[in-house]
Coordinates of N, CA and C in Angstrom, one line a residue:
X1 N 31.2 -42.5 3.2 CA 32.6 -42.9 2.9 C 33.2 -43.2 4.2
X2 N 33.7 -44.7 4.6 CA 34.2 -45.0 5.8 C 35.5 -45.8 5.3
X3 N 35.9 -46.0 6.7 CA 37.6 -46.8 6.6 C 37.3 -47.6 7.3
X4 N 37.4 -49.3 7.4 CA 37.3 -50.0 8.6 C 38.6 -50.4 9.5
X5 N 38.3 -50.8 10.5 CA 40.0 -51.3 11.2 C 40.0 -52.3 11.2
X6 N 39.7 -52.7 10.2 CA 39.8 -54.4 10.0 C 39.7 -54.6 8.2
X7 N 40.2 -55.8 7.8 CA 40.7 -56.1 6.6 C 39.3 -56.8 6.1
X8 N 38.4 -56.4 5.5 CA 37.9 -57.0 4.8 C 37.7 -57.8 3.6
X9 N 37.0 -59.0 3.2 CA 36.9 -60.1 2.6 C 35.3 -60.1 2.2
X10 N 34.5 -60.0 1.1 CA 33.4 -59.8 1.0 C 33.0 -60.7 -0.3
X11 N 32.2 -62.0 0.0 CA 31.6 -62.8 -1.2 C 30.4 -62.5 -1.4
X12 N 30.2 -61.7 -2.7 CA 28.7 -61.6 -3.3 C 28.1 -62.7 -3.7
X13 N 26.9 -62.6 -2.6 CA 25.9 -64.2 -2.7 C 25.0 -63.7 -4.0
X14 N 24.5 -62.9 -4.2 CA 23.6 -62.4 -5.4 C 23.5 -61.0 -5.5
X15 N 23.2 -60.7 -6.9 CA 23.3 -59.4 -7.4 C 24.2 -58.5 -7.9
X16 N 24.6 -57.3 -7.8 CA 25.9 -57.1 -8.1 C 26.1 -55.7 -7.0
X17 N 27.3 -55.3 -6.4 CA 27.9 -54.7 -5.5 C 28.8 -53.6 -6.5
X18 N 28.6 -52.2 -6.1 CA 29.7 -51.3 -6.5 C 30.5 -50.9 -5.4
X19 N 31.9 -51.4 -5.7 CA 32.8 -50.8 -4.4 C 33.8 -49.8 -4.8
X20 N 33.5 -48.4 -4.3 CA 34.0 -47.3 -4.6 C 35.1 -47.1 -3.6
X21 N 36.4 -46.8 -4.0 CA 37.5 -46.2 -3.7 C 37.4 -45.0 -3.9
X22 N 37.9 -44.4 -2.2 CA 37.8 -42.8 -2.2 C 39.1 -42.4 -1.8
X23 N 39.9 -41.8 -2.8 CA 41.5 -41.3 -2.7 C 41.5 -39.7 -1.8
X24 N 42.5 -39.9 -0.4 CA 42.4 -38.9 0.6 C 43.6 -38.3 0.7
X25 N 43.8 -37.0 0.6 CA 45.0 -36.4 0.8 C 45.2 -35.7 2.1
X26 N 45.8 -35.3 3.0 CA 45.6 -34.3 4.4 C 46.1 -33.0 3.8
X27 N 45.5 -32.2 4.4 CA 45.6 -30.8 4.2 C 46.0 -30.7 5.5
X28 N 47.5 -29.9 5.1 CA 48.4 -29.5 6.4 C 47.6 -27.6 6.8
X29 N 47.6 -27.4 8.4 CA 47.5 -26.2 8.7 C 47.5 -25.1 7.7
X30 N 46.0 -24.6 7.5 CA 46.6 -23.1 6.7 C 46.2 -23.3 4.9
X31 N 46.7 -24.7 4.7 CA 46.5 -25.4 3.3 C 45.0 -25.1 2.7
X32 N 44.6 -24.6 2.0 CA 43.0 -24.7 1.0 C 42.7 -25.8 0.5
X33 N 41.6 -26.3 0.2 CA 41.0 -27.3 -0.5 C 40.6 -28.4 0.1
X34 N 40.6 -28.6 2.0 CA 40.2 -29.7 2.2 C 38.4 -29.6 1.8
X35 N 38.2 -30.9 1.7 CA 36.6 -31.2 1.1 C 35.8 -32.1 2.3
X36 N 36.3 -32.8 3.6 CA 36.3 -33.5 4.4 C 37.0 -33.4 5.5
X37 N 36.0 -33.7 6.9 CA 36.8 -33.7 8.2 C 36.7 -35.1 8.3
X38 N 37.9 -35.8 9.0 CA 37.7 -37.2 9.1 C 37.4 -37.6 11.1
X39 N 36.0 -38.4 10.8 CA 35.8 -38.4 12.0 C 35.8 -40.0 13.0
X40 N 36.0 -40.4 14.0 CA 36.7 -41.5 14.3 C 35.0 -42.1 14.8
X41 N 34.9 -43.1 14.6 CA 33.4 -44.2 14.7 C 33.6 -45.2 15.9
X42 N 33.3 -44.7 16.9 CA 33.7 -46.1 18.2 C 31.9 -46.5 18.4
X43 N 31.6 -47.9 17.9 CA 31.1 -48.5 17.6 C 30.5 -49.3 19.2
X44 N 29.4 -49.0 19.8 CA 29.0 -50.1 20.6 C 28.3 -50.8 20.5
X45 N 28.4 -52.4 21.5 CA 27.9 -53.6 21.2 C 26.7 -53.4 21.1
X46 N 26.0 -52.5 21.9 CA 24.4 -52.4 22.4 C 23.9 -51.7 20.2
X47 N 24.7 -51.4 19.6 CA 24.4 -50.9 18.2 C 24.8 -49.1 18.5
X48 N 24.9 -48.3 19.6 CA 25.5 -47.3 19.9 C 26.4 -47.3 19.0
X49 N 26.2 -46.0 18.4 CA 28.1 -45.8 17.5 C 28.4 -44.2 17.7
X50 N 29.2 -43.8 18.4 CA 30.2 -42.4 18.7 C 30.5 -41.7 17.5
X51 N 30.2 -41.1 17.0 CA 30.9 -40.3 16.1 C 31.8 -38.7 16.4
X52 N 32.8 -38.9 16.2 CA 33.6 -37.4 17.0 C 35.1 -37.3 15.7
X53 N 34.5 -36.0 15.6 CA 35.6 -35.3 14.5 C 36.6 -35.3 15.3
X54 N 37.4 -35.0 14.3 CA 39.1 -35.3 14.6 C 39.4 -34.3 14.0
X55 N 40.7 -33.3 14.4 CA 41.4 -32.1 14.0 C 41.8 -32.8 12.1
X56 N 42.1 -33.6 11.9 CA 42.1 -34.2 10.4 C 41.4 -33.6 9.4
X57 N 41.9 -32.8 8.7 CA 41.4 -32.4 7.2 C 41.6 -33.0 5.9
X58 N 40.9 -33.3 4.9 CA 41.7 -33.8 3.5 C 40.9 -33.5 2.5
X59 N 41.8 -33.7 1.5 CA 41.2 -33.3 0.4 C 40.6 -34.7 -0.4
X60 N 39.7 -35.3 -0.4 CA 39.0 -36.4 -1.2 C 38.8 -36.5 -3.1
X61 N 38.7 -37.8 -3.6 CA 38.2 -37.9 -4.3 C 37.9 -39.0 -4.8
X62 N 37.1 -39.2 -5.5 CA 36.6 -40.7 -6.1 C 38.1 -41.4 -6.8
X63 N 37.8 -42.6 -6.8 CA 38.3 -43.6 -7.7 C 37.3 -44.0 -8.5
X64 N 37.8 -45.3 -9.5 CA 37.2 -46.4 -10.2 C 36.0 -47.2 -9.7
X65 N 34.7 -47.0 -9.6 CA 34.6 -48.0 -9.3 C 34.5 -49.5 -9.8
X66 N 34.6 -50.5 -8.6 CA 35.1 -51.8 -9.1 C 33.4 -52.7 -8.5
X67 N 33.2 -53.1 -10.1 CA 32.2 -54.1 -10.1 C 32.2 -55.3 -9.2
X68 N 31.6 -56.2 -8.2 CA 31.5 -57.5 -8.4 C 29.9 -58.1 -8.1
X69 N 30.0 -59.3 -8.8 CA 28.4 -59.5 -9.1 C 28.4 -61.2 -8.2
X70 N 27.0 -61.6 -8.2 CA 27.1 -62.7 -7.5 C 28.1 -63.9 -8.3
X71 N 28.8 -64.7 -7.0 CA 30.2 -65.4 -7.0 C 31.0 -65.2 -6.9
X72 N 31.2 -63.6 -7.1 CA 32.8 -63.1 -6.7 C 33.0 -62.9 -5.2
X73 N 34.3 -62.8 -5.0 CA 34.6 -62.0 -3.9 C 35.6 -60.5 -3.8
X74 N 35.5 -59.5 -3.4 CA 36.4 -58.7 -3.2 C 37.1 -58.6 -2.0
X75 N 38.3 -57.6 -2.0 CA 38.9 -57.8 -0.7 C 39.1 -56.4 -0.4
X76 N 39.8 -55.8 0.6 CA 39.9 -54.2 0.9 C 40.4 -54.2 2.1
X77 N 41.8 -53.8 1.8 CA 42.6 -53.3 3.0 C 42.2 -52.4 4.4
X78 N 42.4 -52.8 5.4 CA 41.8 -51.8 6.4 C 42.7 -50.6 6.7
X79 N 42.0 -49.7 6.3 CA 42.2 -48.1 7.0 C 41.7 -47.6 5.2
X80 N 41.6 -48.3 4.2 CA 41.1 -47.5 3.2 C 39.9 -46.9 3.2
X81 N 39.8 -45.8 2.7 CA 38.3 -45.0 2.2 C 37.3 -45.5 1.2
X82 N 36.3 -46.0 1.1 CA 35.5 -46.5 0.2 C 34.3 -46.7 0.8
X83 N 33.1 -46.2 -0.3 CA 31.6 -46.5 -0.1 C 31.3 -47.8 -1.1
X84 N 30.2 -48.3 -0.3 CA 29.5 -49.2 -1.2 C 27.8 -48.8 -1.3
X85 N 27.6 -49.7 -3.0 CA 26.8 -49.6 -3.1 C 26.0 -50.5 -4.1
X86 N 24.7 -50.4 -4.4 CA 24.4 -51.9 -5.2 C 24.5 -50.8 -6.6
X87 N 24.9 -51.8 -7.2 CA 25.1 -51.6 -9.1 C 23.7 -51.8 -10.0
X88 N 23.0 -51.0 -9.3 CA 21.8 -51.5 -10.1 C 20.7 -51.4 -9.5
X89 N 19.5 -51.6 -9.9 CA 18.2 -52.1 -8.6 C 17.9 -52.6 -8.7
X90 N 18.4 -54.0 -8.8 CA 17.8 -55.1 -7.9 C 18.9 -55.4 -6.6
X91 N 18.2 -55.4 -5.8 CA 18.7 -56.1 -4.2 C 20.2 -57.0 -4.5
X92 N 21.3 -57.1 -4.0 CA 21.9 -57.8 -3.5 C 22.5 -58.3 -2.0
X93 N 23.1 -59.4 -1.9 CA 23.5 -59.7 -0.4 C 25.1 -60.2 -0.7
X94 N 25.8 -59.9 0.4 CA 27.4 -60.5 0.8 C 27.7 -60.7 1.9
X95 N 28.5 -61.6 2.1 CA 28.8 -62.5 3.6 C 30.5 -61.5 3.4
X96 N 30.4 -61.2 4.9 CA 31.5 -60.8 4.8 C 32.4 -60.8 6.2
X97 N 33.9 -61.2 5.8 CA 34.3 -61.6 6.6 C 35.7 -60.8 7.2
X98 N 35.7 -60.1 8.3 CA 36.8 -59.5 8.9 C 37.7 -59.3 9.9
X99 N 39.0 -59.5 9.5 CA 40.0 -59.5 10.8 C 40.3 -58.4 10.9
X100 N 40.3 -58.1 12.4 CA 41.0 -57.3 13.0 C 42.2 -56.6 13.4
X101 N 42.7 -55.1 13.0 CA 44.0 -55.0 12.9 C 44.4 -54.4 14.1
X102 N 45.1 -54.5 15.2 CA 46.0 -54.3 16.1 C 46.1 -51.9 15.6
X103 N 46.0 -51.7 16.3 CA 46.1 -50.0 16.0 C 45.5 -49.2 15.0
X104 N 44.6 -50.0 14.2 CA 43.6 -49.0 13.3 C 42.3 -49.0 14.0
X105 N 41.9 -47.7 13.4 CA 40.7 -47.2 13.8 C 39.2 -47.5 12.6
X106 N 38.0 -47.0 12.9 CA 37.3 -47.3 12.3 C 37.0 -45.1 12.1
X107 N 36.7 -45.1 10.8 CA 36.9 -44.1 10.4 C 35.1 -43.3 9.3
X108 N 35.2 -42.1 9.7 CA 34.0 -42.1 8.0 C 35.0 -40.7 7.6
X109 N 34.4 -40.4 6.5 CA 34.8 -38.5 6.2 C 33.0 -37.7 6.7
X110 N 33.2 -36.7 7.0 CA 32.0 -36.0 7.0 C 32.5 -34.3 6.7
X111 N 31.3 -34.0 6.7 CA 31.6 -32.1 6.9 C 32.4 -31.6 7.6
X112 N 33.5 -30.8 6.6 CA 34.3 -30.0 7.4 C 33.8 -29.3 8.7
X113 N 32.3 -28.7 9.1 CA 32.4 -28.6 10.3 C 31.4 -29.0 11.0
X114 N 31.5 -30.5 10.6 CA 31.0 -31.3 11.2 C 30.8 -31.6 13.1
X115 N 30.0 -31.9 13.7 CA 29.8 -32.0 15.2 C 29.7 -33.3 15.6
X116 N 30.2 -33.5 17.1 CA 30.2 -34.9 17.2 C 28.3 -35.7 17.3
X117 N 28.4 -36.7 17.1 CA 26.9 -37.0 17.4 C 26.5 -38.4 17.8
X118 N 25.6 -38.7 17.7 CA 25.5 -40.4 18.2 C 24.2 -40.9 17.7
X119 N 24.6 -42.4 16.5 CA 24.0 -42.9 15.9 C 23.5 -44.0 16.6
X120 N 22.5 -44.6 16.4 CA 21.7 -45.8 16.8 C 21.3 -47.2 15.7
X121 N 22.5 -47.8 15.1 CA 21.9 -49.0 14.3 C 20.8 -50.1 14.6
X122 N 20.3 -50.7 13.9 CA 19.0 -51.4 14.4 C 19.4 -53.0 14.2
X123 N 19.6 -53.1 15.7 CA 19.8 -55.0 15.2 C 19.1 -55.6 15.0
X124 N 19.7 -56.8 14.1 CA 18.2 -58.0 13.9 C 18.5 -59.0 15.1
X125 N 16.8 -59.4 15.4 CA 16.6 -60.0 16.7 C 16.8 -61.3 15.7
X126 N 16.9 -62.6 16.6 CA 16.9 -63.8 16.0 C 15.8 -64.4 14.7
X127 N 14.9 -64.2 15.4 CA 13.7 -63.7 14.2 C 14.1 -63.7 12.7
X128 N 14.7 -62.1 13.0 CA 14.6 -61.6 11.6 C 15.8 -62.0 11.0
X129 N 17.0 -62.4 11.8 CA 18.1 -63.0 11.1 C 18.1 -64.2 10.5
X130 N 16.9 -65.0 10.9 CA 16.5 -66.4 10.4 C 16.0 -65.5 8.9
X131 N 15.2 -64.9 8.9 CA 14.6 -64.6 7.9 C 15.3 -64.1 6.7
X132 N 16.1 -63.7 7.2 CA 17.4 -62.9 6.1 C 18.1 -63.8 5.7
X133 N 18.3 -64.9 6.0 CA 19.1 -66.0 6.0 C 18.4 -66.6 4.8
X134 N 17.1 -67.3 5.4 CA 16.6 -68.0 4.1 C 16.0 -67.0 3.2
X135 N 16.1 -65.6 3.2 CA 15.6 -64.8 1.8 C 16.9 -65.0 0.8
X136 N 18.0 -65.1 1.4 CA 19.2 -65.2 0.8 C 19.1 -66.6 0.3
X137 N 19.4 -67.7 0.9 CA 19.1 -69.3 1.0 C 18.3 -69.1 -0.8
X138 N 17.3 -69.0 -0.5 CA 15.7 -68.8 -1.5 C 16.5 -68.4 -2.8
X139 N 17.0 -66.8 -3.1 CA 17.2 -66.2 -3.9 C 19.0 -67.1 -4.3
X140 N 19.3 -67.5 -4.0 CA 20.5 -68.4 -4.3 C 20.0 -69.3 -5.1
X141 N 19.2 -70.3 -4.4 CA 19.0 -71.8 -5.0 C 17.9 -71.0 -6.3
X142 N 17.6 -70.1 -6.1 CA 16.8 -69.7 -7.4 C 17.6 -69.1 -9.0
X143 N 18.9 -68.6 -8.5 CA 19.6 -68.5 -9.3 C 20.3 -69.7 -9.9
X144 N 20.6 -70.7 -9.1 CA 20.9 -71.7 -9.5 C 20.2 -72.8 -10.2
X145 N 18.6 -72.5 -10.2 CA 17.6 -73.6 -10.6 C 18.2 -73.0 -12.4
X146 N 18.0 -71.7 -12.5 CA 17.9 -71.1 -13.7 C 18.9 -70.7 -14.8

């Protein structure tokens, strides 16, 4: 469950996408029932990403989730809480496009006593981004033959 600091724009090229809204309340000092420490994600170019808790407590919980299947697009304010995930199993893909907002952070929830730590994402070399390109390309024009 993350918050981005940027405004996302997301068109499903195929398949279908579940986008879950996660409703967050802060638990003031002393307060019971937080379910989540919210920890701040500084992201490096090299795929490095910082993860470090924040004094932030809250109390979480699911929303609706909201369907979209290939052709749609969704949108999602930046600093909201929400996971995604595919609607189903079969594979889907979305191009997605985001601006940047001036004073927001990039955010997840984790364990209340959670520690800071450091993640390593795996980029695609040119290579493999060609390759994901036309698996997508492929699986498009195939939806559309049919």
């Amino acid at each position: 469950m993350h918050a981005h600091s940027w405004e996302l724009r997301s068109r499903v090229l195929y398949g279908r996408i579940a986008n879950l809204p996660v409703r967050t309340t802060v638990v003031r000092d002393g307060e019971e029932g937080a379910t989540h420490r919210v920890f701040e994600v500084l992201s490096g170019s090299d795929g490095v990403d910082e993860i470090r808790p924040t004094s932030l407590l809250v109390r979480s919980e699911p929303g609706p989730a909201h369907i979209s299947s290939g052709g749609q697009t969704y949108t999602l304010p930046a600093g909201r809480f929400h996971a995604t995930a595919l609607d189903g199993a079969e594979p889907a893909a979305t191009l997605v496009h985001g601006m940047s907002i001036p004073g927001q952070l990039d955010l997840s929830l984790g364990p209340l006593d959670g520690r800071p730590r450091r993640t390593t994402r795996r980029l695609c070399d040119t290579a493999q981004t060609v390759r994901s390109v036309h698996t997508v390309l492929r699986r498009i024009d195939a939806q559309q033959r049919a």
